Amino acid sequence: MSTIRLGCIADDFTGATDLANNLVRAGMRVVQTIGVPTAPLAADVDCVVVALKSRTIPAAEAVAQSLDALQWLQAQGAQQIYFKYCSTFDSTAAGNIGPVTEALMQALGTDFTIATPAFPDNKRTVFKGYLFVGDVLLNESGMQNHPLTPMTDPNLVRVLQAQTKRKVGLIDHLVVARGADAVRARIAELRAEGVAMAVVDAVSNDDLMRMGPALGELPLLTAGSGVAIGLPANFGFAPSSQASALPAAAGLQAVVSGSCSIATNRQVMAFIQSGRPAMAIDPLRIASGADVTAEVLDWAGPLIAQGPVLVYSTAETQAIKAVQARLGVEEAGAMVERTIAAIARGLVELGVRQLVVAGGETSGACVQALGVSQMQIGPQIDPGVPWTHVLAEAAGGAGVHVTLKSGNFGADDFFTKAFKVLA
Ligand code: ADP
């Protein structure tokens, strides 16, 4: 068993990968686990990101799962804990950012932590405690209409204060601009005033790098994935290609896509236009009882020896609405996810060892169907999307390279570029 330096707890799956990707690029070797592992870590790595699905579950459950993750990470030797949430601070009035932070502070016996979702590479910046998405405030960004976590107040000090009994303060940009010593001095001041959690301003990667050294002394950090770019240096790591090294890729190649986001629609189109074989899945045929999985695998079998194939349910809004009207939104989604996951498993059983999956929820379903519990994070294909290497039950325990692309990530040529990165 190896001893890890940094232990991370992420409140959702693709967010965990995003964080892991930033840590790898800053020089750490990282494994992401699906949920809290039941056994000690097998791989020799510097950091583990435990991916939970705790963003919108009841606060008490999110706390319990996060404390479980903490305990496991501590047993692996983690010296510092990083609670990762969304860069748009997605939470409800009841939490879960405040309650989970409080519980982790108590378990770690610490009286102070930071809260900064800033991720300038992704246009999330925080100034005077106000969160901007691109050029507009959080509550004008569309997030005010989010179905699960509507964000109607852009002032993060207020938002977090409403979720916790502990006192929330601010380390503003004037302090961050003066560097790590100024941040340290401000932390000491806030502590003396009884402040337990401080929102920290950051409008650029330089801000994140400047505050990095001052964060090394805190047992607990809470943040989006941006803060991660300035942390590995505290443990003596520097960017290197070794951190993202994965076993050599071999085997057949395939893409499955259940994402209907605009970027994915373009990626599907680009793959088809490149002349490679692609097969669309019709949700209504699945609903009618046809064995679509078997049909797809029969089609793919003779083709995949010649190069990557694409299987997709990706469709435009009109078509999706029509399907949802017939089947119901949740039922249609779950049914398509199950089918794509079964196809992904079937493809791996046919010998696919390089698999691209498009769609956040779709990725969760596929990883589960493949029987994967840990993912070693490798080189980035496009911002926020790395290749990973997994041991998959569906491959008889053998290694498979998998990349999980959430909806709007990736350039138009992602589905072909991905395999070039691996080669
Ligand atoms: P994204 O990351 O783009 O949001 P997800 O996989 O998270 O992608 O979500 C897409 C959802 O839409 C999934 O539940 C998927 O099963 C569902 N879906 C995919 N294709 C169709 C379709 N043609 N009709 C209806 N629902 C679909």
Coordinates of C-alpha atoms and ligand atoms in Angstrom, one line a residue:
M1 CA 0.0 0.0 0.0
S2 CA 1.2 3.5 -0.8
T3 CA 0.8 6.6 1.3
I4 CA -1.1 9.4 -0.3
R5 CA -0.4 13.1 0.3
L6 CA -3.7 14.8 -0.7
G7 CA -7.1 13.2 -0.1
C8 CA -10.0 14.7 -2.1
I9 CA -13.8 14.2 -1.7
A10 CA -15.8 15.3 -4.7
D11 CA -19.6 15.8 -4.6
D12 CA -20.1 14.5 -8.2
F13 CA -18.6 12.2 -10.7
T14 CA -17.4 14.4 -13.6
G15 CA -16.4 17.1 -11.1
A16 CA -14.1 14.6 -9.5
T17 CA -12.4 13.9 -12.9
D18 CA -12.0 17.6 -13.5
L19 CA -10.2 18.0 -10.2
A20 CA -8.1 14.9 -10.8
N21 CA -7.1 16.3 -14.2
N22 CA -5.9 19.6 -12.7
L23 CA -3.8 17.8 -10.0
V24 CA -2.2 15.5 -12.7
R25 CA -1.3 18.5 -14.8
A26 CA 0.4 20.0 -11.7
G27 CA 2.5 16.9 -11.3
M28 CA 0.6 14.5 -9.0
R29 CA -0.2 10.9 -9.8
V30 CA -3.9 10.6 -9.1
V31 CA -6.5 7.8 -8.8
Q32 CA -10.2 8.5 -8.8
T33 CA -12.4 6.1 -7.0
I34 CA -16.1 5.5 -7.7
G35 CA -17.6 5.9 -4.2
V36 CA -15.7 5.1 -1.0
P37 CA -13.5 2.1 -1.6
T38 CA -13.9 -0.9 0.7
A39 CA -10.3 -2.0 0.4
P40 CA -7.0 -0.2 0.8
L41 CA -5.6 1.5 -2.2
A42 CA -3.7 -0.9 -4.6
A43 CA -1.9 1.7 -6.8
D44 CA 1.1 3.8 -5.9
V45 CA -0.2 7.4 -6.3
D46 CA 0.2 10.8 -4.6
C47 CA -3.5 11.7 -4.4
V48 CA -6.9 10.0 -4.4
V49 CA -10.2 11.7 -5.4
V50 CA -13.2 9.9 -4.0
A51 CA -16.1 10.6 -6.3
L52 CA -19.5 10.8 -4.5
K53 CA -22.9 11.7 -5.8
S54 CA -23.8 13.9 -2.8
R55 CA -24.5 17.3 -4.3
T56 CA -28.3 17.2 -4.1
I57 CA -29.0 14.3 -1.7
P58 CA -30.3 15.1 1.8
A59 CA -27.6 17.0 3.8
A60 CA -27.4 14.3 6.5
E61 CA -26.6 11.7 3.9
A62 CA -24.1 13.9 2.2
V63 CA -22.4 14.4 5.6
A64 CA -22.3 10.7 6.3
Q65 CA -20.9 9.8 2.9
S66 CA -18.3 12.5 3.2
L67 CA -17.2 11.4 6.6
D68 CA -16.8 7.8 5.3
A69 CA -14.6 9.1 2.5
L70 CA -12.6 11.1 5.0
Q71 CA -12.0 8.1 7.2
W72 CA -10.8 6.0 4.3
L73 CA -8.5 8.8 3.0
Q74 CA -7.0 9.2 6.4
A75 CA -6.4 5.5 6.6
Q76 CA -4.4 5.8 3.3
G77 CA -2.2 8.5 4.9
A78 CA -3.8 11.7 3.4
Q79 CA -2.0 14.7 5.0
Q80 CA -4.5 17.3 3.7
I81 CA -8.2 17.0 2.7
Y82 CA -9.8 18.8 -0.2
F83 CA -13.6 19.0 -0.4
K84 CA -14.5 19.7 -4.1
Y85 CA -17.8 21.1 -5.2
C86 CA -19.0 22.8 -8.4
S87 CA -17.4 26.0 -9.7
T88 CA -20.9 27.6 -9.6
F89 CA -21.2 26.7 -5.9
D90 CA -24.2 24.5 -6.7
S91 CA -26.1 24.0 -3.5
T92 CA -29.6 24.4 -2.0
A93 CA -30.6 26.5 1.0
A94 CA -30.1 23.4 3.1
G95 CA -26.6 22.7 1.7
N96 CA -24.8 20.6 1.1
I97 CA -21.6 22.7 1.0
G98 CA -22.1 24.2 4.5
P99 CA -23.1 21.1 6.4
V100 CA -20.4 18.9 4.8
T101 CA -17.7 21.6 5.4
E102 CA -18.8 21.9 9.1
A103 CA -18.7 18.1 9.6
L104 CA -15.3 17.7 8.0
M105 CA -13.9 20.6 10.1
Q106 CA -15.1 18.9 13.2
A107 CA -13.8 15.5 12.3
L108 CA -10.4 17.1 11.4
G109 CA -10.4 19.2 14.6
T110 CA -9.7 22.4 12.7
D111 CA -11.3 25.8 13.3
F112 CA -10.6 27.3 9.9
T113 CA -11.0 26.6 6.2
I114 CA -11.5 28.4 2.9
A115 CA -14.2 28.3 0.3
T116 CA -13.3 29.3 -3.2
P117 CA -15.0 27.9 -6.3
A118 CA -13.0 30.2 -8.6
F119 CA -11.8 28.4 -11.8
P120 CA -10.6 31.1 -14.2
D121 CA -9.7 28.6 -16.9
N122 CA -13.5 27.9 -17.0
K123 CA -14.5 31.6 -16.6
R124 CA -15.5 31.2 -13.0
T125 CA -14.1 34.1 -11.0
V126 CA -14.7 35.5 -7.5
F127 CA -14.3 39.2 -6.7
K128 CA -15.2 40.8 -3.3
G129 CA -17.0 37.5 -2.6
Y130 CA -19.2 37.8 -5.7
L131 CA -19.1 34.9 -8.1
F132 CA -19.0 35.6 -11.9
V133 CA -19.7 33.2 -14.7
G134 CA -18.1 34.7 -17.7
D135 CA -19.0 38.3 -17.7
V136 CA -22.1 38.1 -15.6
L137 CA -23.0 37.4 -12.0
L138 CA -23.9 33.9 -10.9
N139 CA -27.6 34.8 -10.6
E140 CA -27.7 36.1 -14.1
S141 CA -25.9 33.2 -15.7
G142 CA -28.8 30.8 -16.1
M143 CA -27.9 29.1 -12.8
Q144 CA -30.8 31.0 -11.2
N145 CA -33.1 28.6 -13.2
H146 CA -31.2 25.4 -12.4
P147 CA -33.9 22.6 -11.7
L148 CA -32.1 21.3 -8.6
T149 CA -29.8 24.0 -7.3
P150 CA -31.1 27.4 -8.3
M151 CA -28.4 30.0 -7.5
T152 CA -30.2 33.3 -6.9
D153 CA -27.6 35.1 -4.8
P154 CA -24.1 35.8 -6.3
N155 CA -22.6 36.8 -2.9
L156 CA -20.9 33.6 -1.6
V157 CA -20.4 34.9 1.9
R158 CA -24.1 35.2 2.2
V159 CA -24.8 31.9 0.5
L160 CA -22.5 30.0 2.7
Q161 CA -23.5 31.8 5.8
A162 CA -27.1 30.7 5.2
Q163 CA -25.9 27.0 5.3
T164 CA -23.8 27.1 8.4
K165 CA -23.9 28.2 12.1
R166 CA -20.1 28.9 11.9
K167 CA -19.0 32.5 11.0
V168 CA -18.2 33.1 7.3
G169 CA -15.7 35.8 6.2
L170 CA -13.8 37.0 3.1
I171 CA -10.2 37.1 2.0
D172 CA -10.6 39.7 -0.7
H173 CA -8.6 40.4 -3.9
L174 CA -6.5 43.2 -2.3
V175 CA -5.1 40.6 0.1
V176 CA -4.6 37.8 -2.5
A177 CA -2.8 40.3 -4.9
R178 CA -0.2 40.9 -2.2
G179 CA 0.8 37.2 -2.1
A180 CA 0.9 34.2 0.3
D181 CA 2.2 36.1 3.3
A182 CA -0.6 38.6 3.2
V183 CA -3.1 35.7 2.9
R184 CA -1.5 34.0 5.9
A185 CA -1.8 37.2 7.9
R186 CA -5.4 37.7 6.9
I187 CA -6.2 34.1 7.9
A188 CA -4.7 34.8 11.4
E189 CA -6.8 37.9 11.7
L190 CA -10.0 36.2 10.6
R191 CA -9.3 33.3 13.0
A192 CA -8.9 35.8 15.9
E193 CA -12.3 37.3 14.9
G194 CA -13.9 33.8 15.2
V195 CA -14.4 33.4 11.4
A196 CA -14.3 29.7 10.6
M197 CA -14.8 29.7 6.8
A198 CA -13.5 32.3 4.4
V199 CA -14.5 32.9 0.8
V200 CA -11.3 33.7 -1.1
D201 CA -11.3 36.0 -4.2
A202 CA -9.5 34.8 -7.3
V203 CA -9.9 36.3 -10.8
S204 CA -6.9 34.6 -12.5
N205 CA -4.7 31.5 -12.3
D206 CA -2.0 33.8 -10.9
D207 CA -4.3 34.5 -7.9
L208 CA -4.7 30.7 -7.4
M209 CA -0.9 30.2 -7.6
R210 CA -0.2 33.1 -5.3
M211 CA -2.5 31.8 -2.6
G212 CA -1.3 28.2 -3.0
P213 CA 1.6 28.3 -0.5
A214 CA -0.6 29.9 2.2
L215 CA -3.1 27.0 1.9
G216 CA -0.5 24.3 2.6
E217 CA -0.9 24.7 6.4
L218 CA -4.7 24.1 6.4
P219 CA -5.8 20.6 7.2
L220 CA -9.0 21.1 5.1
L221 CA -9.6 23.1 1.9
T222 CA -13.0 23.4 0.2
A223 CA -13.1 24.6 -3.4
G224 CA -13.9 24.0 -7.0
S225 CA -11.2 22.4 -9.1
G226 CA -9.2 25.7 -9.7
V227 CA -7.5 25.8 -6.3
A228 CA -5.9 22.5 -7.2
I229 CA -3.4 24.1 -9.6
G230 CA -1.5 25.7 -6.8
L231 CA -1.4 22.8 -4.3
P232 CA 0.9 20.1 -5.7
A233 CA 3.9 22.5 -5.3
N234 CA 3.4 22.5 -1.5
F235 CA 4.2 18.8 -1.5
G236 CA 7.2 19.3 -3.8
F237 CA 5.6 18.3 -7.1
A238 CA 6.2 20.0 -10.4
P239 CA 4.4 19.5 -13.7
S240 CA 5.8 16.4 -15.5
S241 CA 4.7 14.0 -18.2
Q242 CA 5.3 11.1 -15.8
A243 CA 2.4 12.1 -13.6
S244 CA 0.0 11.3 -16.5
A245 CA 1.7 8.2 -17.7
L246 CA -0.6 5.3 -18.3
P247 CA 0.1 1.7 -19.4
A248 CA 0.5 1.5 -23.2
A249 CA -2.9 1.4 -25.1
A250 CA -3.8 -1.6 -27.2
G251 CA -7.0 -3.3 -28.4
L252 CA -10.1 -2.2 -30.3
Q253 CA -11.5 1.4 -30.2
A254 CA -15.1 2.6 -29.8
V255 CA -17.2 5.6 -28.9
V256 CA -20.6 5.5 -27.1
S257 CA -22.6 8.7 -26.7
G258 CA -25.7 9.4 -24.7
S259 CA -25.1 13.1 -24.4
C260 CA -27.4 15.4 -26.2
S261 CA -25.5 18.6 -25.5
I262 CA -24.6 21.0 -28.3
A263 CA -20.9 20.2 -28.3
T264 CA -21.7 16.4 -28.4
N265 CA -24.1 16.9 -31.3
R266 CA -21.2 18.6 -33.2
Q267 CA -18.8 15.8 -32.2
V268 CA -21.1 13.1 -33.5
M269 CA -21.5 15.0 -36.8
A270 CA -17.8 15.4 -37.2
F271 CA -17.2 11.7 -36.6
I272 CA -19.8 10.7 -39.2
Q273 CA -18.4 13.2 -41.7
S274 CA -15.0 11.7 -41.3
G275 CA -16.4 8.6 -42.9
R276 CA -16.2 6.3 -40.0
P277 CA -19.0 3.8 -39.1
A278 CA -21.7 5.1 -36.8
M279 CA -25.0 3.7 -35.6
A280 CA -27.9 5.7 -34.1
I281 CA -30.0 4.2 -31.3
D282 CA -33.7 4.9 -31.4
P283 CA -35.2 5.2 -27.9
L284 CA -38.7 4.3 -29.2
R285 CA -37.4 1.0 -30.6
I286 CA -35.9 0.2 -27.2
A287 CA -39.2 1.0 -25.6
S288 CA -41.0 -1.3 -28.1
G289 CA -39.0 -4.2 -26.7
A290 CA -36.5 -4.6 -29.6
D291 CA -33.1 -6.0 -28.5
V292 CA -31.2 -3.0 -29.6
T293 CA -28.1 -4.0 -27.6
A294 CA -27.8 -7.2 -29.6
E295 CA -28.5 -5.4 -32.9
V296 CA -25.7 -2.9 -32.2
L297 CA -23.2 -5.5 -31.2
D298 CA -24.0 -7.6 -34.3
W299 CA -23.4 -4.5 -36.4
A300 CA -20.2 -3.5 -34.6
G301 CA -18.6 -6.9 -34.5
P302 CA -17.2 -7.2 -38.0
L303 CA -16.4 -3.4 -38.2
I304 CA -14.4 -2.6 -35.2
A305 CA -11.3 -4.6 -36.3
Q306 CA -10.8 -1.8 -38.9
G307 CA -11.0 1.2 -36.6
P308 CA -13.2 3.0 -34.1
V309 CA -17.0 2.8 -34.4
L310 CA -19.6 5.2 -32.8
V311 CA -22.9 4.2 -31.2
Y312 CA -25.0 7.2 -30.3
S313 CA -28.5 8.2 -29.0
T314 CA -27.4 11.9 -29.3
A315 CA -30.2 13.9 -30.9
E316 CA -31.4 17.4 -31.3
T317 CA -33.8 19.0 -28.8
Q318 CA -36.9 18.5 -31.0
A319 CA -36.3 14.7 -31.3
I320 CA -35.6 14.4 -27.6
K321 CA -38.8 16.3 -26.6
A322 CA -40.8 14.0 -28.8
V323 CA -39.3 10.9 -27.1
Q324 CA -39.8 12.4 -23.7
A325 CA -43.4 13.2 -24.4
R326 CA -44.0 9.5 -25.3
L327 CA -42.0 7.9 -22.5
G328 CA -41.6 10.5 -19.8
V329 CA -38.3 12.4 -19.1
E330 CA -36.9 10.2 -16.5
E331 CA -38.0 6.9 -18.0
A332 CA -36.5 7.8 -21.4
G333 CA -33.2 8.9 -19.8
A334 CA -32.9 5.8 -17.6
M335 CA -33.8 3.5 -20.5
V336 CA -31.3 5.0 -22.9
E337 CA -28.6 5.0 -20.2
R338 CA -29.2 1.3 -19.5
T339 CA -29.0 0.5 -23.1
I340 CA -25.8 2.4 -23.8
A341 CA -24.2 0.9 -20.7
A342 CA -25.1 -2.6 -21.9
I343 CA -23.6 -1.8 -25.3
A344 CA -20.4 -0.4 -23.7
R345 CA -20.1 -3.7 -21.7
G346 CA -20.7 -5.7 -24.9
L347 CA -18.1 -3.8 -26.8
V348 CA -15.5 -4.4 -24.1
E349 CA -16.4 -8.1 -24.1
L350 CA -15.8 -8.0 -27.9
G351 CA -12.3 -6.7 -27.2
V352 CA -12.6 -2.9 -27.1
R353 CA -9.8 -1.6 -24.8
Q354 CA -10.0 2.1 -25.8
L355 CA -13.5 3.5 -25.0
V356 CA -14.8 7.1 -25.3
V357 CA -18.0 7.7 -23.4
A358 CA -19.9 11.0 -23.9
G359 CA -22.4 12.3 -21.3
G360 CA -22.2 12.8 -17.5
E361 CA -25.1 10.5 -16.5
T362 CA -24.2 8.1 -19.3
S363 CA -20.7 7.9 -18.0
G364 CA -21.9 6.9 -14.5
A365 CA -24.0 4.2 -16.0
C366 CA -21.2 2.9 -18.2
V367 CA -18.6 2.8 -15.5
Q368 CA -21.0 0.8 -13.3
A369 CA -21.8 -1.6 -16.2
L370 CA -18.1 -2.2 -16.9
G371 CA -17.5 -3.0 -13.2
V372 CA -14.9 -0.3 -12.5
S373 CA -14.0 0.9 -9.0
Q374 CA -10.8 2.9 -9.6
M375 CA -9.5 5.1 -12.4
Q376 CA -5.9 6.1 -12.9
I377 CA -5.9 9.6 -14.4
G378 CA -3.8 10.1 -17.6
P379 CA -3.1 12.7 -20.2
Q380 CA -5.7 15.4 -21.1
I381 CA -7.5 15.2 -24.4
D382 CA -9.2 18.6 -24.2
P383 CA -9.6 20.9 -21.1
G384 CA -11.2 19.0 -18.3
V385 CA -11.2 15.6 -20.0
P386 CA -8.3 13.2 -19.5
W387 CA -7.9 9.6 -20.5
T388 CA -8.0 7.1 -17.6
H389 CA -6.9 3.6 -17.2
V390 CA -9.2 1.1 -15.3
L391 CA -9.3 -2.5 -14.5
A392 CA -12.7 -3.6 -15.7
E393 CA -14.7 -6.7 -14.7
A394 CA -16.2 -6.7 -18.2
A395 CA -12.7 -7.3 -19.6
G396 CA -12.1 -10.1 -17.2
G397 CA -10.2 -7.8 -14.9
A398 CA -7.9 -6.6 -17.7
G399 CA -6.9 -3.0 -18.3
V400 CA -9.1 -0.7 -20.4
H401 CA -8.5 2.9 -21.4
V402 CA -11.6 5.0 -20.8
T403 CA -12.4 8.6 -21.2
L404 CA -15.6 10.2 -19.8
K405 CA -16.6 13.4 -21.5
S406 CA -19.3 15.5 -19.9
G407 CA -21.8 17.2 -22.2
N408 CA -20.4 20.5 -23.3
F409 CA -16.7 19.6 -23.1
G410 CA -14.3 18.9 -25.9
A411 CA -13.6 20.2 -29.4
D412 CA -15.6 19.1 -32.5
D413 CA -13.0 16.5 -33.4
F414 CA -12.9 15.0 -29.9
F415 CA -14.0 11.5 -30.9
T416 CA -11.1 11.1 -33.3
K417 CA -8.5 13.2 -31.5
A418 CA -9.0 11.1 -28.4
F419 CA -7.4 8.0 -30.0
K420 CA -4.5 10.0 -31.4
V421 CA -3.7 11.3 -27.9
L422 CA -3.5 7.7 -26.6
A423 CA -1.4 6.6 -29.6
Ligands
ADP1 P1 -24.7 15.5 -20.7 O1 -23.4 15.3 -20.0 O2 -24.6 16.0 -22.1 O3 -25.7 16.2 -19.9 P2 -25.9 13.0 -19.8 O4 -25.5 11.6 -20.2 O5 -25.6 13.5 -18.4 O6 -25.3 14.0 -20.9 O7 -27.5 13.2 -20.0 C1 -28.2 12.9 -21.2 C2 -29.5 12.2 -20.8 O8 -30.3 12.2 -21.9 C3 -29.3 10.8 -20.3 O9 -30.1 10.5 -19.3 C4 -29.6 10.0 -21.6 O10 -30.0 8.7 -21.4 C5 -30.7 10.9 -22.2 N1 -30.9 10.7 -23.6 C6 -29.9 10.4 -24.5 N2 -30.3 10.4 -25.7 C7 -31.6 10.5 -25.7 C8 -32.7 10.6 -26.7 N3 -32.4 10.4 -28.0 N4 -33.9 10.8 -26.2 C9 -34.2 11.0 -24.9 N5 -33.3 11.0 -24.0 C10 -32.0 10.7 -24.3

